[in-house]
Amino acid sequence: MIRRVSTHHDANWLFFRKWMRTPLSVASIMPSSSDLARAMASALPETGGMVVELGGGTGAITAALLERGVLHEDILIIERDPQFCGFLKQRFPGIRVLQGDARSLKSLLSTSSIELPVRAVVSGLPLLAMPARMQASLLHQSFALTGGSGPFIQFSYSLLSPLKKAVRDRLGVKEACVSQVWRNLPPAKVWHFYGTPKYHTSQFNPHQEGESVNAG
């Protein structure tokens, strides 16, 4: 169930205000378009299971996941901003929303019982703007969630991969651009990132703090 607690204009205005205050922590000036959100949801593998969404914002991608057929109970959103969290909880009753920094996945999920491996990690975070060490830590923890078999799905407005080469080489990441969305301002690409078989869910100890991985 999607509860219409606010108009499309209100969601856009909330997103814009957040971008004005902290432009480096919000991926864009406006929420993802419905076309981009659907492209992100379409990038999910056909297998079932939990989907972990990083940076829920005002819920554009969440709505597309539900439209794709993902069940409410199979979506877990991690969002740092308290106002976005409140908005998401009102808009999507029944979906779990955790407030916290996605870079600390292990500690955040210590209170959530989720079945591993998860189907995918879907990211609305500004990956391109992150330094290499931060990118590496985020993907390392995400691949431990997916067991290396599910994708880390990311959109980017860049022509090239948003993942730094040093991180890709260090972690042995396989990447592919799976969609080009022209009907978005600006146009965007959707990427799949996969970890190597060395990533197993047994590495994901939710009671251990997220580690920093040196990307070289």
mmCIF file of C-alpha atoms in Angstrom:
data_model
loop_
_atom_site.group_PDB
_atom_site.id
_atom_site.type_symbol
_atom_site.label_atom_id
_atom_site.label_comp_id
_atom_site.label_asym_id
_atom_site.label_seq_id
_atom_site.Cartn_x
_atom_site.Cartn_y
_atom_site.Cartn_z
ATOM 1 C CA MET A 1 0.000 0.000 0.000
ATOM 2 C CA ILE A 2 1.251 3.467 -0.902
ATOM 3 C CA ARG A 3 -0.270 6.218 1.206
ATOM 4 C CA ARG A 4 -0.454 9.552 -0.589
ATOM 5 C CA VAL A 5 0.534 11.771 2.330
ATOM 6 C CA SER A 6 1.879 14.517 0.118
ATOM 7 C CA THR A 7 1.636 15.815 -3.404
ATOM 8 C CA HIS A 8 4.333 15.312 -6.012
ATOM 9 C CA HIS A 9 5.138 19.017 -5.579
ATOM 10 C CA ASP A 10 5.682 18.568 -1.831
ATOM 11 C CA ALA A 11 8.070 15.650 -2.385
ATOM 12 C CA ASN A 12 10.057 17.647 -4.924
ATOM 13 C CA TRP A 13 10.201 20.674 -2.628
ATOM 14 C CA LEU A 14 11.443 18.581 0.311
ATOM 15 C CA PHE A 15 14.129 17.030 -1.876
ATOM 16 C CA PHE A 16 15.207 20.422 -3.249
ATOM 17 C CA ARG A 17 15.539 21.925 0.230
ATOM 18 C CA LYS A 18 17.730 19.008 1.320
ATOM 19 C CA TRP A 19 19.916 19.417 -1.748
ATOM 20 C CA MET A 20 20.324 23.152 -1.062
ATOM 21 C CA ARG A 21 21.486 22.454 2.488
ATOM 22 C CA THR A 22 23.780 19.479 1.810
ATOM 23 C CA PRO A 23 24.405 19.115 -1.945
ATOM 24 C CA LEU A 24 27.157 16.511 -1.526
ATOM 25 C CA SER A 25 24.947 14.141 0.471
ATOM 26 C CA VAL A 26 21.959 14.198 -1.915
ATOM 27 C CA ALA A 27 22.434 12.561 -5.307
ATOM 28 C CA SER A 28 20.624 15.240 -7.328
ATOM 29 C CA ILE A 29 18.584 18.423 -7.144
ATOM 30 C CA MET A 30 15.296 16.507 -7.635
ATOM 31 C CA PRO A 31 14.078 12.976 -6.886
ATOM 32 C CA SER A 32 14.649 10.278 -9.493
ATOM 33 C CA SER A 33 12.154 10.433 -12.344
ATOM 34 C CA SER A 34 9.624 7.622 -12.657
ATOM 35 C CA ASP A 35 11.510 6.399 -15.746
ATOM 36 C CA LEU A 36 14.797 6.178 -13.865
ATOM 37 C CA ALA A 37 13.130 4.595 -10.839
ATOM 38 C CA ARG A 38 11.517 1.936 -13.046
ATOM 39 C CA ALA A 39 14.845 1.273 -14.748
ATOM 40 C CA MET A 40 16.419 0.697 -11.335
ATOM 41 C CA ALA A 41 13.628 -1.695 -10.353
ATOM 42 C CA SER A 42 13.846 -3.506 -13.696
ATOM 43 C CA ALA A 43 17.531 -4.151 -13.005
ATOM 44 C CA LEU A 44 16.610 -6.506 -10.153
ATOM 45 C CA PRO A 45 17.440 -10.168 -10.725
ATOM 46 C CA GLU A 46 14.432 -12.448 -11.172
ATOM 47 C CA THR A 47 15.179 -14.340 -7.965
ATOM 48 C CA GLY A 48 13.104 -13.531 -4.887
ATOM 49 C CA GLY A 49 14.311 -12.303 -1.530
ATOM 50 C CA MET A 50 15.032 -9.139 0.391
ATOM 51 C CA VAL A 51 15.947 -5.890 -1.355
ATOM 52 C CA VAL A 52 17.996 -3.403 0.659
ATOM 53 C CA GLU A 53 17.604 0.179 -0.562
ATOM 54 C CA LEU A 54 20.257 2.712 0.392
ATOM 55 C CA GLY A 55 19.152 6.337 0.484
ATOM 56 C CA GLY A 56 15.391 6.163 0.097
ATOM 57 C CA GLY A 57 14.887 9.917 -0.307
ATOM 58 C CA THR A 58 11.196 10.594 -0.944
ATOM 59 C CA GLY A 59 10.516 7.082 -2.234
ATOM 60 C CA ALA A 60 10.663 7.250 -6.037
ATOM 61 C CA ILE A 61 12.663 4.019 -6.308
ATOM 62 C CA THR A 62 10.704 2.378 -3.488
ATOM 63 C CA ALA A 63 7.454 2.964 -5.372
ATOM 64 C CA ALA A 64 8.999 1.421 -8.494
ATOM 65 C CA LEU A 65 10.120 -1.637 -6.511
ATOM 66 C CA LEU A 66 6.544 -2.168 -5.320
ATOM 67 C CA GLU A 67 5.274 -1.678 -8.873
ATOM 68 C CA ARG A 68 7.795 -4.319 -9.980
ATOM 69 C CA GLY A 69 6.154 -6.787 -7.599
ATOM 70 C CA VAL A 70 8.526 -6.682 -4.622
ATOM 71 C CA LEU A 71 6.544 -7.232 -1.421
ATOM 72 C CA HIS A 72 6.454 -4.608 1.325
ATOM 73 C CA GLU A 73 8.025 -7.053 3.770
ATOM 74 C CA ASP A 74 10.873 -7.714 1.328
ATOM 75 C CA ILE A 75 12.060 -4.099 1.250
ATOM 76 C CA LEU A 76 14.364 -2.563 3.835
ATOM 77 C CA ILE A 77 15.251 1.122 3.420
ATOM 78 C CA ILE A 78 18.257 2.764 5.020
ATOM 79 C CA GLU A 79 18.039 6.556 5.058
ATOM 80 C CA ARG A 80 20.190 8.970 7.050
ATOM 81 C CA ASP A 81 17.984 12.064 6.994
ATOM 82 C CA PRO A 82 15.261 12.090 9.694
ATOM 83 C CA GLN A 83 12.799 14.093 7.571
ATOM 84 C CA PHE A 84 13.135 11.687 4.662
ATOM 85 C CA CYS A 85 12.678 8.791 7.110
ATOM 86 C CA GLY A 86 9.450 10.266 8.432
ATOM 87 C CA PHE A 87 8.210 10.901 4.898
ATOM 88 C CA LEU A 88 8.991 7.319 3.847
ATOM 89 C CA LYS A 89 7.308 5.771 6.884
ATOM 90 C CA GLN A 90 4.122 7.722 6.188
ATOM 91 C CA ARG A 91 4.157 7.064 2.463
ATOM 92 C CA PHE A 92 4.935 3.337 2.719
ATOM 93 C CA PRO A 93 3.373 1.848 5.855
ATOM 94 C CA GLY A 94 4.539 -1.730 6.233
ATOM 95 C CA ILE A 95 8.017 -1.140 4.833
ATOM 96 C CA ARG A 96 10.901 -1.122 7.294
ATOM 97 C CA VAL A 97 12.841 2.140 7.362
ATOM 98 C CA LEU A 98 16.051 2.409 9.370
ATOM 99 C CA GLN A 99 17.551 5.803 10.097
ATOM 100 C CA GLY A 100 21.315 5.791 9.857
ATOM 101 C CA ASP A 101 24.360 6.061 7.642
ATOM 102 C CA ALA A 102 24.477 3.380 4.942
ATOM 103 C CA ARG A 103 28.246 3.271 5.288
ATOM 104 C CA SER A 104 27.698 1.434 8.604
ATOM 105 C CA LEU A 105 25.510 -1.379 7.282
ATOM 106 C CA LYS A 106 26.752 -3.928 9.798
ATOM 107 C CA SER A 107 25.878 -1.920 12.887
ATOM 108 C CA LEU A 108 22.604 -0.659 11.400
ATOM 109 C CA LEU A 109 21.354 -4.151 10.642
ATOM 110 C CA SER A 110 22.273 -5.554 14.053
ATOM 111 C CA THR A 111 18.657 -4.978 15.158
ATOM 112 C CA SER A 112 17.033 -6.251 11.959
ATOM 113 C CA SER A 113 16.589 -9.919 11.233
ATOM 114 C CA ILE A 114 16.992 -10.346 7.493
ATOM 115 C CA GLU A 115 17.539 -13.542 5.580
ATOM 116 C CA LEU A 116 20.826 -13.678 3.724
ATOM 117 C CA PRO A 117 21.820 -13.499 0.969
ATOM 118 C CA VAL A 118 19.648 -10.582 -0.076
ATOM 119 C CA ARG A 119 18.326 -10.305 -3.621
ATOM 120 C CA ALA A 120 20.089 -7.014 -4.329
ATOM 121 C CA VAL A 121 21.305 -3.765 -2.835
ATOM 122 C CA VAL A 122 19.739 -0.792 -4.637
ATOM 123 C CA SER A 123 21.531 2.512 -4.127
ATOM 124 C CA GLY A 124 20.313 6.062 -4.559
ATOM 125 C CA LEU A 125 23.448 7.409 -2.886
ATOM 126 C CA PRO A 126 25.859 9.823 -4.628
ATOM 127 C CA LEU A 127 28.463 7.105 -5.220
ATOM 128 C CA LEU A 128 30.367 9.185 -7.771
ATOM 129 C CA ALA A 129 31.071 11.905 -5.182
ATOM 130 C CA MET A 130 32.490 9.477 -2.596
ATOM 131 C CA PRO A 131 36.233 9.078 -2.080
ATOM 132 C CA ALA A 132 37.721 5.705 -2.968
ATOM 133 C CA ARG A 133 37.963 4.466 0.623
ATOM 134 C CA MET A 134 34.283 5.207 1.247
ATOM 135 C CA GLN A 135 33.212 3.536 -2.006
ATOM 136 C CA ALA A 136 35.241 0.454 -1.127
ATOM 137 C CA SER A 137 33.780 0.143 2.367
ATOM 138 C CA LEU A 138 30.213 0.547 1.092
ATOM 139 C CA LEU A 139 30.583 -2.066 -1.641
ATOM 140 C CA HIS A 140 32.496 -4.472 0.592
ATOM 141 C CA GLN A 141 29.628 -4.516 3.105
ATOM 142 C CA SER A 142 26.992 -4.671 0.358
ATOM 143 C CA PHE A 143 28.648 -7.649 -1.345
ATOM 144 C CA ALA A 144 28.725 -9.437 2.004
ATOM 145 C CA LEU A 145 24.937 -8.949 2.120
ATOM 146 C CA THR A 146 24.411 -10.370 -1.360
ATOM 147 C CA GLY A 147 27.018 -13.080 -0.949
ATOM 148 C CA GLY A 148 28.615 -11.872 -4.155
ATOM 149 C CA SER A 149 25.748 -13.368 -6.170
ATOM 150 C CA GLY A 150 23.311 -10.446 -6.183
ATOM 151 C CA PRO A 151 24.042 -7.055 -7.730
ATOM 152 C CA PHE A 152 24.734 -3.686 -6.208
ATOM 153 C CA ILE A 153 22.519 -1.497 -8.422
ATOM 154 C CA GLN A 154 23.468 2.150 -8.831
ATOM 155 C CA PHE A 155 22.404 5.004 -11.085
ATOM 156 C CA SER A 156 24.753 7.732 -12.226
ATOM 157 C CA TYR A 157 24.617 10.836 -14.389
ATOM 158 C CA SER A 158 28.211 10.314 -15.494
ATOM 159 C CA LEU A 159 29.098 8.955 -18.924
ATOM 160 C CA LEU A 160 31.571 6.578 -17.276
ATOM 161 C CA SER A 161 31.255 4.211 -14.340
ATOM 162 C CA PRO A 162 30.730 5.984 -10.995
ATOM 163 C CA LEU A 163 33.049 3.445 -9.348
ATOM 164 C CA LYS A 164 36.684 4.459 -9.151
ATOM 165 C CA LYS A 165 39.115 2.160 -10.968
ATOM 166 C CA ALA A 166 41.193 1.690 -7.812
ATOM 167 C CA VAL A 167 38.125 0.337 -5.997
ATOM 168 C CA ARG A 168 37.122 -1.871 -8.903
ATOM 169 C CA ASP A 169 40.593 -3.381 -9.120
ATOM 170 C CA ARG A 170 41.049 -3.748 -5.358
ATOM 171 C CA LEU A 171 37.732 -5.539 -4.777
ATOM 172 C CA GLY A 172 37.663 -7.434 -8.069
ATOM 173 C CA VAL A 173 34.345 -5.856 -9.016
ATOM 174 C CA LYS A 174 32.612 -6.804 -12.249
ATOM 175 C CA GLU A 175 30.493 -3.999 -13.674
ATOM 176 C CA ALA A 176 28.026 -3.476 -16.488
ATOM 177 C CA CYS A 177 25.802 -0.633 -17.642
ATOM 178 C CA VAL A 178 22.383 -2.282 -17.888
ATOM 179 C CA SER A 179 20.212 0.685 -18.868
ATOM 180 C CA GLN A 180 20.373 4.168 -20.337
ATOM 181 C CA VAL A 181 17.533 6.473 -19.276
ATOM 182 C CA TRP A 182 17.171 9.409 -21.631
ATOM 183 C CA ARG A 183 13.868 10.617 -20.180
ATOM 184 C CA ASN A 184 15.503 11.882 -17.031
ATOM 185 C CA LEU A 185 17.017 15.278 -16.278
ATOM 186 C CA PRO A 186 19.920 14.855 -16.623
ATOM 187 C CA PRO A 187 20.006 11.548 -18.556
ATOM 188 C CA ALA A 188 21.229 8.693 -16.393
ATOM 189 C CA LYS A 189 22.719 5.231 -16.583
ATOM 190 C CA VAL A 190 21.917 2.233 -14.391
ATOM 191 C CA TRP A 191 24.845 0.047 -13.381
ATOM 192 C CA HIS A 192 25.261 -3.466 -12.013
ATOM 193 C CA PHE A 193 28.244 -4.136 -9.761
ATOM 194 C CA TYR A 194 29.024 -7.695 -8.704
ATOM 195 C CA GLY A 195 31.500 -8.936 -6.129
ATOM 196 C CA THR A 196 33.722 -11.946 -6.657
ATOM 197 C CA PRO A 197 32.920 -15.396 -5.186
ATOM 198 C CA LYS A 198 35.130 -14.568 -2.175
ATOM 199 C CA TYR A 199 32.167 -12.672 -0.695
ATOM 200 C CA HIS A 200 30.022 -14.888 1.487
ATOM 201 C CA THR A 201 27.182 -13.957 3.806
ATOM 202 C CA SER A 202 29.156 -15.573 6.637
ATOM 203 C CA GLN A 203 31.362 -12.463 6.462
ATOM 204 C CA PHE A 204 28.406 -10.311 7.396
ATOM 205 C CA ASN A 205 28.470 -10.141 11.175
ATOM 206 C CA PRO A 206 25.837 -7.537 12.062
ATOM 207 C CA HIS A 207 27.369 -7.046 15.489
ATOM 208 C CA GLN A 208 30.694 -5.911 14.027
ATOM 209 C CA GLU A 209 31.169 -2.322 12.933
ATOM 210 C CA GLY A 210 31.519 -1.570 9.238
ATOM 211 C CA GLU A 211 35.157 -1.843 8.276
ATOM 212 C CA SER A 212 37.199 0.445 6.133
ATOM 213 C CA VAL A 213 38.637 -1.210 3.052
ATOM 214 C CA ASN A 214 41.751 0.330 1.574
ATOM 215 C CA ALA A 215 41.223 0.956 -2.112
ATOM 216 C CA GLY A 216 44.871 1.576 -2.709
#
